[in-house]
Amino acid sequence: KPIRASIRLQTRLLETDGGAVGNGGRGGIPLSYEDDDESVERDDDDRLRLRSLRKLERRLVARGYRAVPLLYVNGSPVPPSVARRARPDQTLLEFLRTECGLAGTKLGCGEGGCGACTALVSRHSTRDKVASFKAVLEAKHPEGWRGQADDMFPEELLPLSELSLGDDEIAEAKKERAAHREKPLAVVDFSVHDGGMWLQPRTLEELLDLLREFNADGGGVKMVVGNTEVGIETRFKRARYPRMVHPSRSIRTLYEIVATDSHFVIGACSSLSELQELCRGHMAAADSGTALSARRGRTAAPIHDMLRWFASTQIRNTACLGGNLATASPISDMNPLLCSLDAALVLASRPTSSGAIERRRVPVSDFFVGYRTVAKDDAEAIERVDVPLVRERFEYVAPFKQARRREDDISIVTAGMRIRLAPGKRGGGDCWMVEDVSVAFGGMAPKTVLAEGAMASLRGRPFEEAAFVRAREALREEFAMPDDVPGGQSQYRLTLACSFLHGFYLRCVA
């Protein structure tokens, strides 16, 4: 035992119970030996880690979680022994190439920049969708791709109402599918890679219970939806998250987007592409003649315009609005616009496992308290974002963004601006007065901020160019930055902010 404990395999393929390394305990050559106690301590740490993970997995399974993901590749089920090797810190590309042996899967830059590893994801595998997708494949590839659509959507994954089975078979299929798909998922990596744990709760109560329990024991948990930020942190910034939780799409309040008579209610986990598509639809219906459709269209237009330049299509397809807010980047594209729209977040928590869900509202303008720091408790989850509808007339909203290139680039300065006008009197004549105004910036401070000075110089004043000239002077005083400010370009950024404000005035006049 002392000899075996002193063996250190440099690739970290440790055999905790075997007599030798690298050959299943049946003989082999150790790569190196150590005379100190470091490897002994490492072996003890690995044993403790594995024991803790197995105990946690048994506890979750007892609560109704399943430990093996249900995976299909090219229409064929992945054996459980292979599916169980899917690691929480592993990309789909790596899993296909290494675990499934599909080495022909294209690997380009390996960091998400070239788009070679783009994957097509369909969440609605109904027969109509299959038929439509097959028609597209046949039109583009009339020779060899005819049968692929059927292979990509196995019949056993279709809704029960579309399965061509008898009554008894339907009942059996329902029972089998319920065992695999209706249970929450807990994937634990027991390998030497130490990829941690991946949890997928299916109800909001389960999600909030996990956040409360894992943060209470000091281990913490990271909520992951699109993986567009966490993936960068883990791959390039060497961040480690031993526990990650991904809410299932069965939690409807997190993924649905609803337009009410007074708000856009946006689920925190809904993708930016889904939000963009909703905005496009309301913009098209804005001229239908009703006041409500006009309000929805005028609110949707600035959101759609900002999302047009938000990252790439692949990022927007997976990234979510809640994650963008929680990341609290000081140069976020959407956060200043949401501030200017007086949007509010709804945070949900569950203090006890038997208690009710508690919710509280936080204005987006008050959510950012410092650099990448937000007013959210670790046991809370962002459930939705409520965006008020603007007025049918005389309320104007516009987003602004300046980056080094037009397409797919991070911002230097971003802004969201909103102004509401009302008839007034001045010098015995009629004029338009600034009833309310909101101006928010990203890239001008360590967090998304409101330009309080500029807003105060405009509010209650006549809507005229002279008022905006004074507002720009107030802006220069409020956001004066030293030359050595993080990010540099202090004078250029200040000039951009002032030019955005002037451009907003010209838009309103036009």
Short mmCIF file of C-alpha atoms in Angstrom, two decimals, residues 13 49 67 69 71 81-99 185-199 227 235 241-242 244:
data_model
loop_
_atom_site.label_atom_id
_atom_site.label_comp_id
_atom_site.label_asym_id
_atom_site.label_seq_id
_atom_site.Cartn_x
_atom_site.Cartn_y
_atom_site.Cartn_z
CA LEU A 13 -5.41 8.29 -14.40
CA ARG A 49 -14.21 13.29 -3.37
CA ALA A 67 -28.45 9.34 -13.02
CA PRO A 69 -28.97 10.89 -19.51
CA LEU A 71 -29.05 10.33 -25.55
CA SER A 81 -22.41 2.85 -20.28
CA VAL A 82 -21.38 5.50 -22.83
CA ALA A 83 -24.06 8.04 -21.90
CA ARG A 84 -22.90 7.90 -18.29
CA ARG A 85 -19.47 9.10 -19.42
CA ALA A 86 -20.93 12.44 -20.52
CA ARG A 87 -19.21 14.95 -18.26
CA PRO A 88 -20.74 18.23 -17.06
CA ASP A 89 -17.64 20.15 -18.20
CA GLN A 90 -17.54 18.46 -21.62
CA THR A 91 -18.68 20.00 -24.90
CA LEU A 92 -20.98 18.16 -27.30
CA LEU A 93 -18.17 18.15 -29.88
CA GLU A 94 -15.76 16.49 -27.46
CA PHE A 95 -18.34 13.90 -26.42
CA LEU A 96 -19.06 12.93 -30.05
CA ARG A 97 -15.40 12.66 -30.96
CA THR A 98 -14.01 10.93 -27.86
CA GLU A 99 -16.86 8.96 -26.29
CA LEU A 185 -31.58 14.51 -14.19
CA ALA A 186 -28.40 14.38 -12.10
CA VAL A 187 -25.18 13.55 -13.97
CA VAL A 188 -22.13 13.04 -11.74
CA ASP A 189 -18.59 12.74 -13.06
CA PHE A 190 -16.71 10.08 -11.09
CA SER A 191 -13.72 10.09 -13.47
CA VAL A 192 -10.34 11.65 -12.85
CA HIS A 193 -11.42 14.66 -14.92
CA ASP A 194 -13.43 15.81 -11.88
CA GLY A 195 -16.07 17.45 -14.04
CA GLY A 196 -18.44 17.93 -11.14
CA MET A 197 -22.20 17.50 -11.22
CA TRP A 198 -24.91 18.53 -13.69
CA LEU A 199 -28.47 18.84 -12.41
CA ASN A 227 -23.42 28.29 -21.47
CA ARG A 235 -12.50 26.98 -20.85
CA TYR A 241 -17.97 25.02 -10.95
CA PRO A 242 -18.34 21.66 -9.17
CA MET A 244 -24.12 23.22 -12.25
#
